[in-house]
Coordinates of C-alpha atoms in Angstrom, one line a residue:
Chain A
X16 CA -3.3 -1.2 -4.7
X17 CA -0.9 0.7 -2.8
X18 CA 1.6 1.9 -4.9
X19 CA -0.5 3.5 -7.7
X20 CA 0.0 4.7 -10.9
X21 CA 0.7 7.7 -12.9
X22 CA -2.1 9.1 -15.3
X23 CA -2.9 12.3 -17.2
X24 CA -5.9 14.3 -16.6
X25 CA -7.8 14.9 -20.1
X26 CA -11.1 16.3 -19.2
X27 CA -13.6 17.3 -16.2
X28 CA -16.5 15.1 -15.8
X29 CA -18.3 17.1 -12.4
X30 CA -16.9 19.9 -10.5
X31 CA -18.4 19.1 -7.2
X32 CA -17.9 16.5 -6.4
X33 CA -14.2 17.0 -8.8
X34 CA -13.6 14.3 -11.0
X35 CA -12.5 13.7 -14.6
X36 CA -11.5 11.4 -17.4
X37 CA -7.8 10.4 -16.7
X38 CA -5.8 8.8 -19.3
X39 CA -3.7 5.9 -17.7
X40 CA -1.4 4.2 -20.4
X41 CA -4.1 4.4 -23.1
X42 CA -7.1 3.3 -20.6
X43 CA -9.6 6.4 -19.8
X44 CA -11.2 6.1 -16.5
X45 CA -13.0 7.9 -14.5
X46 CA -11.5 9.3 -11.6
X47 CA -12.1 11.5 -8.6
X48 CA -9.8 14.5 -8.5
X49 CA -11.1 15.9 -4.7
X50 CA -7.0 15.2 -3.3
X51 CA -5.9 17.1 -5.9
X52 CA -8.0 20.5 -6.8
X53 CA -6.7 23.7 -5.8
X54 CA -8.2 27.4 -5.3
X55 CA -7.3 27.5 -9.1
X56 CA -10.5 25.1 -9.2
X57 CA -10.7 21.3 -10.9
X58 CA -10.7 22.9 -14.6
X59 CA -6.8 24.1 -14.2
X60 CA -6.0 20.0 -13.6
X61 CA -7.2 19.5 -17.2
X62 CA -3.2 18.3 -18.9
X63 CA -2.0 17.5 -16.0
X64 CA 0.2 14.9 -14.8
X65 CA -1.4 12.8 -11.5
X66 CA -0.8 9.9 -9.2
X67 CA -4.0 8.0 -9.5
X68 CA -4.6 5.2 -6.3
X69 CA -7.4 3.1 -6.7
X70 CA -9.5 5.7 -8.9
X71 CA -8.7 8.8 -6.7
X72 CA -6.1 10.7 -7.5
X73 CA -3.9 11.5 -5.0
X74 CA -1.2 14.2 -6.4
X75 CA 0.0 16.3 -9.0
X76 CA 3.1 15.4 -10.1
X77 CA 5.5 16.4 -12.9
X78 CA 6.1 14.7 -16.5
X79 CA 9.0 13.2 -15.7
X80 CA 8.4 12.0 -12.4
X81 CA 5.0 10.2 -14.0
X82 CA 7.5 8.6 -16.8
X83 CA 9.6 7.8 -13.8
X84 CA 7.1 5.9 -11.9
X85 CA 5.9 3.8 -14.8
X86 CA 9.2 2.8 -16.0
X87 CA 9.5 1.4 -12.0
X88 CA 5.8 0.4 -11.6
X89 CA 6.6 -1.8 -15.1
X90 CA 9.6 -3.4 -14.0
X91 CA 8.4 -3.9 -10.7
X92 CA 5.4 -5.9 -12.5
X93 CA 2.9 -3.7 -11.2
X94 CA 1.7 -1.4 -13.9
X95 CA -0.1 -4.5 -16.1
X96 CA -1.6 -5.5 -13.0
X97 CA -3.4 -2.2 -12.2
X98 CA -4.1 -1.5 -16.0
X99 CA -5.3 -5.3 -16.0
X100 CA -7.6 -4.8 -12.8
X101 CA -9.4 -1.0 -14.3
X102 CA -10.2 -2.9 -17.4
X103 CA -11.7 -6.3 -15.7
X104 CA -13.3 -3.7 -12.9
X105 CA -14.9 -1.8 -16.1
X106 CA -16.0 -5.0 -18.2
X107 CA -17.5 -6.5 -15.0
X108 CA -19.7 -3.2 -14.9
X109 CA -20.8 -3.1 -18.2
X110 CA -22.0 -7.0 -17.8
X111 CA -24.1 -5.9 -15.5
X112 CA -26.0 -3.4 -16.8
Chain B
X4 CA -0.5 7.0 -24.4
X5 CA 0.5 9.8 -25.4
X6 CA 3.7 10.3 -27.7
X7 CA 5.2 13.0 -25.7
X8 CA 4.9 10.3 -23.2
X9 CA 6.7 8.2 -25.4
X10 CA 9.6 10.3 -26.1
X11 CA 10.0 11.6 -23.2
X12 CA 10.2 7.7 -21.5
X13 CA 12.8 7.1 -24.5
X14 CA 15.1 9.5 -24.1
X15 CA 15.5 9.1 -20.0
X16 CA 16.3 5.2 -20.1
X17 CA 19.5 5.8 -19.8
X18 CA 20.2 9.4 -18.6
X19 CA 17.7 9.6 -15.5
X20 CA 19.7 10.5 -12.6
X21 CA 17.5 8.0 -10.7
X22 CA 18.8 5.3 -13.1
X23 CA 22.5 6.4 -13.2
X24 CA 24.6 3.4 -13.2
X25 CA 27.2 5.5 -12.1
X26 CA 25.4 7.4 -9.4
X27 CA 23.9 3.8 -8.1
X28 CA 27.7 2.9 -7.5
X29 CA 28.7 5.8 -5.8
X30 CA 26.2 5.5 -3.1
X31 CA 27.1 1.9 -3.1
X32 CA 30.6 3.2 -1.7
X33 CA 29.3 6.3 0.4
X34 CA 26.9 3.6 1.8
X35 CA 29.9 0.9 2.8
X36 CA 32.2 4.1 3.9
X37 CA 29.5 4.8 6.6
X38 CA 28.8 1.1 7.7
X39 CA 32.3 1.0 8.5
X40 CA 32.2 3.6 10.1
X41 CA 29.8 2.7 12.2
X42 CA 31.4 -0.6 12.4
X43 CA 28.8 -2.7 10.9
X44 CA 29.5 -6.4 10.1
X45 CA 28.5 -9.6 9.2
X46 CA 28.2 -10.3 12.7
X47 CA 26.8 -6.9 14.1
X48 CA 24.8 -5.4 11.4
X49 CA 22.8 -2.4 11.1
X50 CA 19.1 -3.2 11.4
X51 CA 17.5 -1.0 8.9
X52 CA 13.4 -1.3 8.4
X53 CA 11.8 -0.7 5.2
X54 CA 8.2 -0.3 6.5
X55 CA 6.2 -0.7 3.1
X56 CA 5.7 -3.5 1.3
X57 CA 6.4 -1.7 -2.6
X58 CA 10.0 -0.6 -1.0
X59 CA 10.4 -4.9 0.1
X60 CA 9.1 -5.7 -3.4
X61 CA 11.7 -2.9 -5.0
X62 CA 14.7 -3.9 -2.9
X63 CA 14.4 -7.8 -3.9
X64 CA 13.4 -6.8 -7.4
X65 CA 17.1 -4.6 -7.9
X66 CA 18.8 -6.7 -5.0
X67 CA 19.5 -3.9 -3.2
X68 CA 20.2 -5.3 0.0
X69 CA 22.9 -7.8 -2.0
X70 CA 24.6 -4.7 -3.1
X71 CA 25.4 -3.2 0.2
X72 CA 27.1 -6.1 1.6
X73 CA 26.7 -8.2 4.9
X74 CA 26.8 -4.7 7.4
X75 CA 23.0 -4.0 7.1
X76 CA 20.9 -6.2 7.4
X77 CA 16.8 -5.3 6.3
X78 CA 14.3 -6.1 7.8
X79 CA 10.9 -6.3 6.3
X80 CA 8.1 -4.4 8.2
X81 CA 4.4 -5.0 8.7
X82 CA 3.4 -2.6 5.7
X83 CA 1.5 -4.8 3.4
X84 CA -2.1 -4.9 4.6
X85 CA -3.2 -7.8 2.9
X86 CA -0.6 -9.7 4.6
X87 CA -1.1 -8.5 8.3
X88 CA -5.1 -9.4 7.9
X89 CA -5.8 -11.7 10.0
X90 CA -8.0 -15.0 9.6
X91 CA -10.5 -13.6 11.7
X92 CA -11.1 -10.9 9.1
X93 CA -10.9 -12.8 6.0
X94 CA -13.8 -15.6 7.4
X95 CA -15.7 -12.4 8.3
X96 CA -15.8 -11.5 4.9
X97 CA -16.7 -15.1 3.5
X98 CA -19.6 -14.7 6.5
X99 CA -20.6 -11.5 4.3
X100 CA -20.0 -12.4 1.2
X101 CA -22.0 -16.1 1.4
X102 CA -25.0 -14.0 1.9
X103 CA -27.9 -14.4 -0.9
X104 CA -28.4 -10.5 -1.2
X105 CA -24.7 -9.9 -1.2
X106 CA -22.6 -8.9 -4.0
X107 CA -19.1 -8.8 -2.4
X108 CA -16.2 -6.3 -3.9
X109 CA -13.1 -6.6 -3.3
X110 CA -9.7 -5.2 -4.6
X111 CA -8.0 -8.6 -6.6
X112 CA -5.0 -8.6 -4.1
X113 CA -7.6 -10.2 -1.6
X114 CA -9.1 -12.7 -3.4
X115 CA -6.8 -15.4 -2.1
X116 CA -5.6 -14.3 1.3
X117 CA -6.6 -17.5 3.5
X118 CA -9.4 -17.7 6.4
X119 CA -10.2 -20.8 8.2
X120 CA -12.8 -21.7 6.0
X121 CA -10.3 -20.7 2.7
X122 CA -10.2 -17.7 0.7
X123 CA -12.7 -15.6 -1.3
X124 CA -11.3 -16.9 -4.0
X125 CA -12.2 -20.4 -2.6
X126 CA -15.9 -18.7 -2.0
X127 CA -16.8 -17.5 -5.3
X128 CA -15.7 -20.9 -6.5
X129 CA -18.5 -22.6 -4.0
X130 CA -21.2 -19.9 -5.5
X131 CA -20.7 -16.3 -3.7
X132 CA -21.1 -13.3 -5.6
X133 CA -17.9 -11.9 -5.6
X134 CA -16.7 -9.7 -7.5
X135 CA -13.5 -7.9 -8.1
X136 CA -12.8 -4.3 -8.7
X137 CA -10.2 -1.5 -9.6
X138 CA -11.8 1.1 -6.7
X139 CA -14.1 1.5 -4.0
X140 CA -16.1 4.2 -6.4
X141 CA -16.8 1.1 -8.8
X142 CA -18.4 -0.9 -6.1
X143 CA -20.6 2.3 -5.3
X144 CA -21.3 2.1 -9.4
X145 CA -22.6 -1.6 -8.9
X146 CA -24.9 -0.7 -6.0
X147 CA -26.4 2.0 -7.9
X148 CA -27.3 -0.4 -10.9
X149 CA -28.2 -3.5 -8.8
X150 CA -30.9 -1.7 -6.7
X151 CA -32.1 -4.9 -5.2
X152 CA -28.8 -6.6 -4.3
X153 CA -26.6 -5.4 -1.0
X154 CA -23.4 -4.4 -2.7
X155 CA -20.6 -4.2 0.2
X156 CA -16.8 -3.3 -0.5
X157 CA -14.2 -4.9 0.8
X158 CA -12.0 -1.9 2.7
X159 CA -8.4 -2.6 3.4
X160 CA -5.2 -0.5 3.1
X161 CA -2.8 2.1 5.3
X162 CA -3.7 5.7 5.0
X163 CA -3.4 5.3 1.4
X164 CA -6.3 4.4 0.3
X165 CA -8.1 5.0 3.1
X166 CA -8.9 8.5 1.5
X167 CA -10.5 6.8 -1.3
X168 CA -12.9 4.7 1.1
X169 CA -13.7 7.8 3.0
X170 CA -14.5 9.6 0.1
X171 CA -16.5 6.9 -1.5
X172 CA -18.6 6.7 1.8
X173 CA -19.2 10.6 1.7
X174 CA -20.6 9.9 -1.9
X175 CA -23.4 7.6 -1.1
X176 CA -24.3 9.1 1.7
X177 CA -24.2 11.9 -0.3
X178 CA -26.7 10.3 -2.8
X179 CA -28.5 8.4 -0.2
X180 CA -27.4 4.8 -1.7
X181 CA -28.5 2.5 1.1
X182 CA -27.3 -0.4 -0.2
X183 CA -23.7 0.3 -0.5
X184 CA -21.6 -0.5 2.5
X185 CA -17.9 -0.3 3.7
X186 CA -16.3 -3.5 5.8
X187 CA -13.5 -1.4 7.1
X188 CA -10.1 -2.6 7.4
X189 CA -8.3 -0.2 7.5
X190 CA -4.9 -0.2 9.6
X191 CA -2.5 2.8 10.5
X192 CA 1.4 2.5 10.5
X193 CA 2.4 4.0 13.4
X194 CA 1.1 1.4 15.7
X195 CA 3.5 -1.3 14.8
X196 CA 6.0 0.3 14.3
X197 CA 5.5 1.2 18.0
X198 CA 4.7 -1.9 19.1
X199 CA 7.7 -3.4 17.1
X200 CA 9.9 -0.8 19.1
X201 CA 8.6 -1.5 22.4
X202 CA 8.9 -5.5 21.9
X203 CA 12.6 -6.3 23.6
X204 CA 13.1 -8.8 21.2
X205 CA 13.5 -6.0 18.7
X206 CA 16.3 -4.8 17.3
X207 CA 15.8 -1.6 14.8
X208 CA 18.5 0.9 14.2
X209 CA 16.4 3.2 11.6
X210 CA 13.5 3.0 9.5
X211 CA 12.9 3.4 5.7
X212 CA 9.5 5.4 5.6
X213 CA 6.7 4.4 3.1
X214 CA 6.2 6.8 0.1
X215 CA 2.7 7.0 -0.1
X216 CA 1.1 6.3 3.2
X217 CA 3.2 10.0 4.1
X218 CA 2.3 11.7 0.8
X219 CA -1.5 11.3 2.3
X220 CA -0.1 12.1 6.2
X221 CA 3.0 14.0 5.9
X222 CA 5.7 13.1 7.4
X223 CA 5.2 14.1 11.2
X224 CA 3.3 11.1 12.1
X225 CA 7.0 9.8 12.6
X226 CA 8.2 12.1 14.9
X227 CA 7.9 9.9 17.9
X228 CA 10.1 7.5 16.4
X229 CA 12.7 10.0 17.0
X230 CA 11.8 11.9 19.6
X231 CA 10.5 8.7 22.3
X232 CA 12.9 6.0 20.1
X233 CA 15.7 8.2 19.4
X234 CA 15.8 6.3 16.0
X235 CA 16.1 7.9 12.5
X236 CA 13.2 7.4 9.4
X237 CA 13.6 8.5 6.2
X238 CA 10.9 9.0 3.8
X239 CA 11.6 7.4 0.8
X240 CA 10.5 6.8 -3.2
X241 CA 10.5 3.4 -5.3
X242 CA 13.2 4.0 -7.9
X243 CA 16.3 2.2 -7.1
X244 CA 18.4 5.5 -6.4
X245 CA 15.7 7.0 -3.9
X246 CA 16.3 3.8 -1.9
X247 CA 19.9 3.6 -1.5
X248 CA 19.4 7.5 -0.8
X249 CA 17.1 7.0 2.1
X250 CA 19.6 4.1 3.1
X251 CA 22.7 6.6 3.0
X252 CA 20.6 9.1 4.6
X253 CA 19.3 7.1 7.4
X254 CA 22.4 5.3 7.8
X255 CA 24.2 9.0 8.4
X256 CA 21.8 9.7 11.4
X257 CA 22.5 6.7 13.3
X258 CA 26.4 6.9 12.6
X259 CA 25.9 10.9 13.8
X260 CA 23.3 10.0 17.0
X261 CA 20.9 12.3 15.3
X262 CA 17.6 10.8 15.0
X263 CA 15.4 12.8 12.6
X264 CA 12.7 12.0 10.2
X265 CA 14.2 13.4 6.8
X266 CA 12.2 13.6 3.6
X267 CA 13.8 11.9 0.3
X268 CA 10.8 11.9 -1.5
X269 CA 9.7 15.6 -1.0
X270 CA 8.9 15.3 -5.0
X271 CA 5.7 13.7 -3.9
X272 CA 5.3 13.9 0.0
X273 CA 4.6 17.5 1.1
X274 CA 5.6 17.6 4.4
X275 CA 1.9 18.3 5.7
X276 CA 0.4 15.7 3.5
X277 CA -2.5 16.2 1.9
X278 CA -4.7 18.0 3.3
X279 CA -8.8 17.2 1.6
X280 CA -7.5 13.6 2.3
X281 CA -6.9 14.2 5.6
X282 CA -10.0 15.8 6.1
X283 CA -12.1 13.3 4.4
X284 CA -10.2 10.4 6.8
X285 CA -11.1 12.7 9.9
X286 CA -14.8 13.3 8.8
X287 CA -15.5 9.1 8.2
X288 CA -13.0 7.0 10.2
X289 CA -12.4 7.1 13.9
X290 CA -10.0 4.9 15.6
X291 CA -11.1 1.4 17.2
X292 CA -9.7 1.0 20.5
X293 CA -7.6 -2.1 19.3
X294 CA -7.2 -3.8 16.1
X295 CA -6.0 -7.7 15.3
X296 CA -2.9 -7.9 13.2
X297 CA -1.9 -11.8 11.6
X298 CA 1.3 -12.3 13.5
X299 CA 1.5 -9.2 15.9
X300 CA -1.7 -9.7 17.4
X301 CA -4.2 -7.0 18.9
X302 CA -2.3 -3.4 18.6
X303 CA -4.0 -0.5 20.5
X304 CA -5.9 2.2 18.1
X305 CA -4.1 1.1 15.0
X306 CA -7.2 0.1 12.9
X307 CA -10.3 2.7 12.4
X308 CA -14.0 2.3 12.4
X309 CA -16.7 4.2 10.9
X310 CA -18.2 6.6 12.9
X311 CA -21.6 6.1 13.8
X312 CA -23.0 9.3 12.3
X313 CA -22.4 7.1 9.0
X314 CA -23.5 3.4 10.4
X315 CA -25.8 2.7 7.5
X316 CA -23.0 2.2 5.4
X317 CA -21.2 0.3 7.9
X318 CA -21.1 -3.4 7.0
X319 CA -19.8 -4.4 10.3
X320 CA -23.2 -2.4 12.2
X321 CA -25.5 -3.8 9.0
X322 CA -24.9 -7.6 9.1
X323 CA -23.4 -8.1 13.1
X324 CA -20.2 -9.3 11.8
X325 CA -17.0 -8.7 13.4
X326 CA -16.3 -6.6 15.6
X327 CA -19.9 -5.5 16.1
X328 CA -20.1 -9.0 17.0
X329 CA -18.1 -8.9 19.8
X330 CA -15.7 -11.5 17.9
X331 CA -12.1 -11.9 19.2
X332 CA -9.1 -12.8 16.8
X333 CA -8.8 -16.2 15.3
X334 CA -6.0 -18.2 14.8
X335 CA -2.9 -18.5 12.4
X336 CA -2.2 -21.6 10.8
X337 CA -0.4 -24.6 12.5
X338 CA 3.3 -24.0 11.4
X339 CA 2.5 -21.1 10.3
X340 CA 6.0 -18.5 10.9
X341 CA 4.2 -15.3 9.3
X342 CA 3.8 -13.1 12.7
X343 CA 7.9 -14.0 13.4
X344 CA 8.6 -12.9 9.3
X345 CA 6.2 -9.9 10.1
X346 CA 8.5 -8.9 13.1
X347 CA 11.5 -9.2 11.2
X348 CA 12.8 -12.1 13.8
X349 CA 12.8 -14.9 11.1
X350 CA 13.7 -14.9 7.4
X351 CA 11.0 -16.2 5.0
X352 CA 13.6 -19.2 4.0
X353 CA 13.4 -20.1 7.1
X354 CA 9.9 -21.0 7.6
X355 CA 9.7 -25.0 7.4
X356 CA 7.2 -24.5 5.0
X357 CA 8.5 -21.7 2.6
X358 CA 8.7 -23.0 -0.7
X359 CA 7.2 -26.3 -0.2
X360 CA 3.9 -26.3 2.0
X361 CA 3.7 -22.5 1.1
X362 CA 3.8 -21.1 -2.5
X363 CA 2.6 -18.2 -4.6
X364 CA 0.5 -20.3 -6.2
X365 CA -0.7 -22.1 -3.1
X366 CA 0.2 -19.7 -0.2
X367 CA -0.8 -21.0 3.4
X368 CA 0.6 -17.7 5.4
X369 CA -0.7 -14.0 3.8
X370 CA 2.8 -13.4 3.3
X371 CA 3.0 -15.6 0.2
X372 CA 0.2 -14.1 -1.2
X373 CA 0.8 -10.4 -2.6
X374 CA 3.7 -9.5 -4.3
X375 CA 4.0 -7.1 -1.4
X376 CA 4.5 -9.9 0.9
X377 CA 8.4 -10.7 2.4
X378 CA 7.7 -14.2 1.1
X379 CA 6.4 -14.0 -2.4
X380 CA 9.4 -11.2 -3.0
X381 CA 11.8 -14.0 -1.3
X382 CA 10.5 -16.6 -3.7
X383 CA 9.8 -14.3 -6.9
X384 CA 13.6 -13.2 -6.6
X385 CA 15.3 -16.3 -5.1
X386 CA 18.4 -17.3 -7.5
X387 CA 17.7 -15.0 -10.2
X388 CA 18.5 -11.4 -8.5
X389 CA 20.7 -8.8 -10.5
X390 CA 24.0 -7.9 -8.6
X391 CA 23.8 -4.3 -10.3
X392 CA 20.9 -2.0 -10.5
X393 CA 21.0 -1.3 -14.3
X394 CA 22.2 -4.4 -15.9

């Protein structure tokens, strides 16, 4: 929850408010990019590299800083269990629908 | 993932300069060269405080604190909000949760946390809808497909993810989804750590500052530590290298007398923080006058409230739990050590009932329970630490 994880951003869902498709490990989720849009707008976050807590990302950061942060988060045992809770949080949704 | 990922993970495993074996050992020696300088040993250590609860989990996970030999001695702050909730909190929540219309969400690291009348967990076992999730924003999805149900999110975290309640809250009010509602737990760090360095008990010679509560709030929030404490912090990141960096780096201010809050994580914490976060804090939360912490008990304006401009999605204001309630803090366990852990006064081994009467699979204080907790970290680690960082 607190240490978050590093994801890429691969498309823009809504520009107001920002938010986008961000591809953590393989998962896509959807994720609110307000933290992280610049006068540039939310379209120049498309490729990049961002430190996603709890479905908001929270900064841009570089490639290897993201490969960086993984490596620790999986060794630390803390990547599966955020991968592990977007996936649950997402099948819980669809059950309900 | 992507392959560039891939390659690019590959090739640094064992080049990264924050995995250097070589690089781990030299600040192994610059950080001994200072303690004796200071004159650090077994006897009088230097009381260095790592204030999150991913830098406790990273430190027992590389053994960190084994490395640097018996002059420094950590001491494990109050920064893992799931363990400083107190009982009060967590029965508030069961009171919310057992409701009919309720669909309770909650990040997983709650589920087991322990009230009087047990855990969520314990709860959703005896019938209550509860139901966990990745982010508030997903809770705000279930309210918006179960029209007819009162879906209300579970809120906890430092100024971390308090960005992402604040923004979720904007959203439905934005949307005008009156059936979603925040209980807000939210706690700040600053508060402890001043109450932790006003308690004469205390001993704290510097502090390791969390990475991402200061990439939201910059790292200014700690000036007082300096200027009223005249103690050092350094900001720091979760690799093994950052750590023993901040350590050297905070270790040099107290053997030079020059308190400072330094930055050793500027990769990621701009020195301002973040500035739509802050804003989006500043336009939902406002402080409460005092909040209950499990083990340090009530701390002036260290947790925050929703303002009443956004009361329909306070669950606190809709359902007269709480604080709205006029409810005062309950109480810890019998036996229970966690507040003298939380202070850093007592090691988890010795608690009478680490390891025994308190497990990860069975915990009875809220520091067994995350991962983030002193006492799981003590028990995940116990007897199986590595003596080097890159074995």
């Amino acid at each position: 929850m607190c240490l978050g994880i590093p994801g890429r951003v691969v498309e823009i869902t809504s520009e107001d408010p920002p938010a986008g498709i961000v591809d953590v490990s393989g998962v896509r989720r959807r994720v609110d990019l307000s933290c992280t849009v610049t006068s540039e707008g939310v379209a120049a976050l498309v490729g990049k590299w961002v430190l996603v807590h709890v479905g908001f990302a929270m900064s841009v950061i570089d490639e290897n800083e993201a490969a960086r942060t993984l490596a620790a988060l999986e060794e630390l045992g803390e990547a599966m269990e955020e991968i592990e809770a977007m996936h649950r949080s997402a099948a819980m949704l669809e059950g309900t629908e | 993932m992507s392959n560039r990922m891939e390659s690019g993970r590959e090739g640094m495993r064992f080049t990264d300069e924050f995995r250097d074996p070589a690089k781990a050992k030299s600040l192994v020696s610059a950080i001994r060269a200072v303690l004796d300088e200071i004159g650090a040993t077994a006897g009088n250590p230097v009381h260095v405080m790592e204030i999150c609860g991913g830098h406790t989990h990273a430190i027992f996970r590389y053994g960190i604190d084994r490395m640097l030999g018996p002059g420094i001695e950590f001491l494990h702050g109050p920064g893992c909000p799931v363990c400083v909730l107190p009982m009060s909190r967590v029965d508030d929540c069961l009171e919310i949760a057992e409701r009919e219309e309720v669909i309770f969400a909650t990040f997983g690291d709650a589920m087991r946390v322990p009230g009087t009348r047990g855990s969520l967990a314990d709860a959703k076992a005896r019938g209550a809808d509860v139901r966990m999730v990745y982010s508030p924003l997903d809770a705000l999805e279930l309210a918006r497909r179960n029209p007819d149900r009162e879906v209300v999110f579970f809120g906890l975290g430092f100024e971390t993810t308090m960005p992402s309640t604040a923004l979720t809250v904007l959203q439905a009010a934005r949307e005008g989804i009156g059936n979603f509602s925040l209980f807000c737990n939210h706690i700040l760090v600053p508060p402890p750590i001043r109450a932790l360095l006003q308690d004469p008990d205390m001993r704290i010679d510097g502090f390791i500052g969390p990475g991402h509560v200061s990439m939201v709030t910059g790292i200014h929030i700690y000036d007082f530590i300096a200027e009223e404490f005249g103690r050092p912090v350094t900001v720091s990141g979760f690799e093994p290298i950052d750590l023993m960096q901040s350590v050297l780096m905070v270790l040099e201010d107290i053997r030079d007398g020059t308190p400072r809050i330094r930055n050793q994580y500027a990769r990621v914490v701009p020195e301002h923080g973040n500035r739509a976060a802050l804003a989006a804090i500043d336009r939902v939360f406002t402080p409460r006058e005092a909040f209950d912490w499990r083990g340090l008990g009530e701390i002036d304006r260290s947790g925050v409230k929703i303002r009443p401009e956004f009361a329909p999605w306070d669950a606190e204001e809709k359902f007269g739990v709480g604080y709205a309630a006029g409810k005062s803090s309950g109480r810890e366990p019998e036996g229970c050590m966690c507040g003298e852990v939380v202070k850093g006064m007592m090691k988890p081994t010795e608690c009478p009932m680490f390891g025994t009467l308190c497990t990860p699979e069975n915990p009875m204080g809220a520091l067994m329970v995350s991962s983030e907790g002193a006492c799981a970290a003590y028990h995940l680690y116990a007897g199986l630490r590595p003596e080097e960082v890159v074995s």
